[in-house]
Amino acid sequence: MNTSPPAWAEQLYDEFRSLGIRQVAYVPDAGHSHLIQRCNADPGMQSVSLTTEEEGVAMMAGAWLGGDRGALLMQSSGVGNCINMLSLQHECRIPLFMLVTMRGEWGEFNSWQVAMGRSTQAVLEAAGVIVYRADTPDAVADTARAGASMAFQTGRPVAVLIAQQVIGSKSFRK
């Protein structure tokens, strides 16, 4: 069993450092676990575990208004919780950089994840969010860099979806 961190997650952490991301908000998620661990261990980053994803939308606005760049990490099943809060970024033209690990796709075992997994991109786009997608491990860091640049340079909400095939499917057996 391979216990080393996935290369894409380590590259993503390096991108966070080079982009000057100093605040990270997240709802605990296995797909982001290595990145969360790295951010928590970094004394130059403030990372906060949230109770719901929409708290992160507000936290990222506060980070920006306070002079910091931030990233919101969540799973696709949490995207629906954020939709109403996205009006803050639109009306105030505050950047929002989100990284969303996908569920309900490749090899999913949990039927409850499928509905939101299949609609995440369309829901975000309907809410005015610019969506990029990383479908391979090699594409994650570059896609995140492009998404962060778009968000921070244009003052818009941007989500980078990380395909379930990249993070791996879970398997719970009885």
mmCIF file of C-alpha atoms in Angstrom:
data_model
loop_
_atom_site.group_PDB
_atom_site.id
_atom_site.type_symbol
_atom_site.label_atom_id
_atom_site.label_comp_id
_atom_site.label_asym_id
_atom_site.label_seq_id
_atom_site.Cartn_x
_atom_site.Cartn_y
_atom_site.Cartn_z
ATOM 1 C CA MET A 1 0.000 0.000 0.000
ATOM 2 C CA ASN A 2 1.451 3.362 -1.061
ATOM 3 C CA THR A 3 1.307 5.889 1.789
ATOM 4 C CA SER A 4 3.321 8.653 0.144
ATOM 5 C CA PRO A 5 1.420 11.835 -0.655
ATOM 6 C CA PRO A 6 0.187 12.248 -4.204
ATOM 7 C CA ALA A 7 2.570 14.371 -6.273
ATOM 8 C CA TRP A 8 -0.259 16.627 -7.429
ATOM 9 C CA ALA A 9 -1.131 17.543 -3.827
ATOM 10 C CA GLU A 10 2.463 18.453 -3.041
ATOM 11 C CA GLN A 11 2.661 20.517 -6.241
ATOM 12 C CA LEU A 12 -0.573 22.241 -5.268
ATOM 13 C CA TYR A 13 0.876 23.178 -1.876
ATOM 14 C CA ASP A 14 3.959 24.590 -3.648
ATOM 15 C CA GLU A 15 1.631 26.642 -5.884
ATOM 16 C CA PHE A 16 -0.139 28.003 -2.812
ATOM 17 C CA ARG A 17 3.214 29.182 -1.463
ATOM 18 C CA SER A 18 4.271 30.768 -4.761
ATOM 19 C CA LEU A 19 0.867 32.463 -5.169
ATOM 20 C CA GLY A 20 1.127 34.024 -1.726
ATOM 21 C CA ILE A 21 -1.907 32.212 -0.335
ATOM 22 C CA ARG A 22 -1.869 32.841 3.403
ATOM 23 C CA GLN A 23 -5.367 31.786 4.462
ATOM 24 C CA VAL A 24 -6.992 28.429 3.771
ATOM 25 C CA ALA A 25 -10.549 27.505 4.742
ATOM 26 C CA TYR A 26 -11.765 23.935 4.436
ATOM 27 C CA VAL A 27 -14.356 21.411 5.406
ATOM 28 C CA PRO A 28 -12.402 18.225 6.210
ATOM 29 C CA ASP A 29 -12.179 16.047 3.098
ATOM 30 C CA ALA A 30 -10.120 12.966 2.287
ATOM 31 C CA GLY A 31 -9.389 14.261 -1.229
ATOM 32 C CA HIS A 32 -7.731 17.379 0.181
ATOM 33 C CA SER A 33 -6.210 15.640 3.228
ATOM 34 C CA HIS A 34 -2.525 15.977 2.268
ATOM 35 C CA LEU A 35 -2.939 19.608 1.207
ATOM 36 C CA ILE A 36 -4.814 20.373 4.437
ATOM 37 C CA GLN A 37 -2.047 18.738 6.503
ATOM 38 C CA ARG A 38 0.625 20.787 4.719
ATOM 39 C CA CYS A 39 -1.318 24.044 5.183
ATOM 40 C CA ASN A 40 -1.959 23.286 8.866
ATOM 41 C CA ALA A 41 1.757 22.662 9.432
ATOM 42 C CA ASP A 42 2.866 25.851 7.658
ATOM 43 C CA PRO A 43 3.429 28.713 10.142
ATOM 44 C CA GLY A 44 3.009 31.188 7.262
ATOM 45 C CA MET A 45 -0.564 30.057 6.603
ATOM 46 C CA GLN A 46 -3.674 30.382 8.682
ATOM 47 C CA SER A 47 -5.912 27.394 8.009
ATOM 48 C CA VAL A 48 -9.377 27.058 9.470
ATOM 49 C CA SER A 49 -11.643 24.028 9.609
ATOM 50 C CA LEU A 50 -15.207 25.097 8.837
ATOM 51 C CA THR A 51 -18.555 23.664 9.872
ATOM 52 C CA THR A 52 -20.123 24.533 6.500
ATOM 53 C CA GLU A 53 -18.702 25.610 3.154
ATOM 54 C CA GLU A 54 -20.547 28.936 2.955
ATOM 55 C CA GLU A 55 -18.566 30.119 5.996
ATOM 56 C CA GLY A 56 -15.502 29.805 3.783
ATOM 57 C CA VAL A 57 -16.958 32.126 1.145
ATOM 58 C CA ALA A 58 -17.281 34.858 3.790
ATOM 59 C CA MET A 59 -13.875 34.043 5.280
ATOM 60 C CA MET A 60 -12.192 34.402 1.896
ATOM 61 C CA ALA A 61 -13.851 37.809 1.424
ATOM 62 C CA GLY A 62 -12.493 38.849 4.798
ATOM 63 C CA ALA A 63 -9.036 37.572 3.892
ATOM 64 C CA TRP A 64 -9.043 39.662 0.723
ATOM 65 C CA LEU A 65 -10.320 42.768 2.486
ATOM 66 C CA GLY A 66 -7.594 42.273 5.098
ATOM 67 C CA GLY A 67 -4.891 42.105 2.431
ATOM 68 C CA ASP A 68 -4.422 38.340 2.185
ATOM 69 C CA ARG A 69 -4.973 35.829 -0.552
ATOM 70 C CA GLY A 70 -6.891 32.731 0.394
ATOM 71 C CA ALA A 71 -8.201 29.432 -0.914
ATOM 72 C CA LEU A 72 -11.416 27.611 -0.059
ATOM 73 C CA LEU A 73 -11.186 23.801 -0.168
ATOM 74 C CA MET A 74 -14.294 21.669 -0.383
ATOM 75 C CA GLN A 75 -15.868 18.575 -1.856
ATOM 76 C CA SER A 76 -18.415 18.786 -4.670
ATOM 77 C CA SER A 77 -21.206 17.846 -2.263
ATOM 78 C CA GLY A 78 -20.595 21.137 -0.431
ATOM 79 C CA VAL A 79 -20.906 23.393 -3.464
ATOM 80 C CA GLY A 80 -24.660 23.697 -3.093
ATOM 81 C CA ASN A 81 -24.186 25.157 0.387
ATOM 82 C CA CYS A 82 -22.316 28.153 -1.082
ATOM 83 C CA ILE A 83 -24.638 29.349 -3.822
ATOM 84 C CA ASN A 84 -26.454 32.084 -1.883
ATOM 85 C CA MET A 85 -23.211 33.414 -0.369
ATOM 86 C CA LEU A 86 -21.616 33.852 -3.806
ATOM 87 C CA SER A 87 -23.589 37.075 -4.216
ATOM 88 C CA LEU A 88 -21.058 38.675 -1.835
ATOM 89 C CA GLN A 89 -18.216 38.138 -4.308
ATOM 90 C CA HIS A 90 -20.294 39.221 -7.296
ATOM 91 C CA GLU A 91 -21.740 42.397 -5.814
ATOM 92 C CA CYS A 92 -18.495 43.505 -4.165
ATOM 93 C CA ARG A 93 -16.146 42.205 -6.896
ATOM 94 C CA ILE A 94 -14.083 40.255 -4.362
ATOM 95 C CA PRO A 95 -12.007 37.361 -5.724
ATOM 96 C CA LEU A 96 -12.791 33.851 -4.560
ATOM 97 C CA PHE A 97 -10.489 30.933 -5.334
ATOM 98 C CA MET A 98 -12.047 27.522 -4.672
ATOM 99 C CA LEU A 99 -10.606 24.036 -5.085
ATOM 100 C CA VAL A 100 -13.314 21.400 -5.306
ATOM 101 C CA THR A 101 -12.606 17.686 -5.112
ATOM 102 C CA MET A 102 -15.221 15.857 -7.124
ATOM 103 C CA ARG A 103 -17.395 13.004 -5.948
ATOM 104 C CA GLY A 104 -20.153 11.174 -7.791
ATOM 105 C CA GLU A 105 -17.939 10.503 -10.798
ATOM 106 C CA TRP A 106 -15.454 7.799 -11.672
ATOM 107 C CA GLY A 107 -15.795 4.724 -9.458
ATOM 108 C CA GLU A 108 -18.178 6.303 -6.941
ATOM 109 C CA PHE A 109 -19.622 3.879 -4.401
ATOM 110 C CA ASN A 110 -22.074 6.253 -2.699
ATOM 111 C CA SER A 111 -25.215 6.904 -4.731
ATOM 112 C CA TRP A 112 -25.960 10.035 -2.658
ATOM 113 C CA GLN A 113 -22.866 11.724 -4.131
ATOM 114 C CA VAL A 114 -23.903 11.275 -7.766
ATOM 115 C CA ALA A 115 -26.542 14.018 -8.111
ATOM 116 C CA MET A 116 -24.328 16.900 -6.945
ATOM 117 C CA GLY A 117 -21.252 15.422 -8.586
ATOM 118 C CA ARG A 118 -23.009 15.445 -11.944
ATOM 119 C CA SER A 119 -24.318 18.997 -11.512
ATOM 120 C CA THR A 120 -21.467 20.793 -9.717
ATOM 121 C CA GLN A 121 -19.980 22.499 -12.766
ATOM 122 C CA ALA A 122 -23.353 23.579 -14.154
ATOM 123 C CA VAL A 123 -24.496 24.898 -10.756
ATOM 124 C CA LEU A 124 -21.322 26.935 -10.298
ATOM 125 C CA GLU A 125 -21.490 28.329 -13.826
ATOM 126 C CA ALA A 126 -25.168 29.232 -13.382
ATOM 127 C CA ALA A 127 -24.135 31.146 -10.246
ATOM 128 C CA GLY A 128 -21.583 33.113 -12.279
ATOM 129 C CA VAL A 129 -18.466 31.254 -11.164
ATOM 130 C CA ILE A 130 -15.690 30.672 -13.709
ATOM 131 C CA VAL A 131 -14.928 26.940 -13.688
ATOM 132 C CA TYR A 132 -11.686 25.202 -14.626
ATOM 133 C CA ARG A 133 -11.259 21.442 -14.431
ATOM 134 C CA ALA A 134 -8.228 19.243 -13.762
ATOM 135 C CA ASP A 135 -8.846 15.733 -15.065
ATOM 136 C CA THR A 136 -5.315 14.351 -14.623
ATOM 137 C CA PRO A 137 -2.790 14.596 -11.779
ATOM 138 C CA ASP A 138 -0.357 16.453 -14.038
ATOM 139 C CA ALA A 139 -2.944 19.164 -14.732
ATOM 140 C CA VAL A 140 -3.793 20.053 -11.119
ATOM 141 C CA ALA A 141 -1.012 22.528 -10.288
ATOM 142 C CA ASP A 142 -1.156 24.377 -13.625
ATOM 143 C CA THR A 143 -4.948 24.550 -13.543
ATOM 144 C CA ALA A 144 -4.886 25.841 -9.968
ATOM 145 C CA ARG A 145 -2.319 28.492 -10.898
ATOM 146 C CA ALA A 146 -4.469 29.634 -13.828
ATOM 147 C CA GLY A 147 -7.611 29.669 -11.686
ATOM 148 C CA ALA A 148 -5.955 31.624 -8.878
ATOM 149 C CA SER A 149 -4.559 34.140 -11.356
ATOM 150 C CA MET A 150 -7.991 34.606 -12.898
ATOM 151 C CA ALA A 151 -9.617 35.085 -9.478
ATOM 152 C CA PHE A 152 -7.046 37.412 -7.940
ATOM 153 C CA GLN A 153 -6.381 39.501 -11.046
ATOM 154 C CA THR A 154 -10.006 39.976 -12.132
ATOM 155 C CA GLY A 155 -11.854 40.003 -8.807
ATOM 156 C CA ARG A 156 -14.094 37.114 -9.784
ATOM 157 C CA PRO A 157 -15.068 33.790 -8.223
ATOM 158 C CA VAL A 158 -13.219 30.855 -9.773
ATOM 159 C CA ALA A 159 -13.524 27.155 -8.972
ATOM 160 C CA VAL A 160 -11.021 24.495 -9.970
ATOM 161 C CA LEU A 161 -12.663 21.081 -10.038
ATOM 162 C CA ILE A 162 -10.305 18.183 -9.324
ATOM 163 C CA ALA A 163 -11.700 15.052 -10.969
ATOM 164 C CA GLN A 164 -12.494 12.028 -8.839
ATOM 165 C CA GLN A 165 -10.163 10.006 -11.022
ATOM 166 C CA VAL A 166 -7.314 12.225 -9.752
ATOM 167 C CA ILE A 167 -8.145 11.874 -6.056
ATOM 168 C CA GLY A 168 -9.230 8.238 -6.357
ATOM 169 C CA SER A 169 -12.520 6.624 -5.571
ATOM 170 C CA LYS A 170 -13.340 5.446 -2.096
ATOM 171 C CA SER A 171 -14.283 1.891 -1.410
ATOM 172 C CA PHE A 172 -16.227 0.860 1.659
ATOM 173 C CA ARG A 173 -16.995 -2.808 1.891
ATOM 174 C CA LYS A 174 -19.380 -4.507 4.289
#
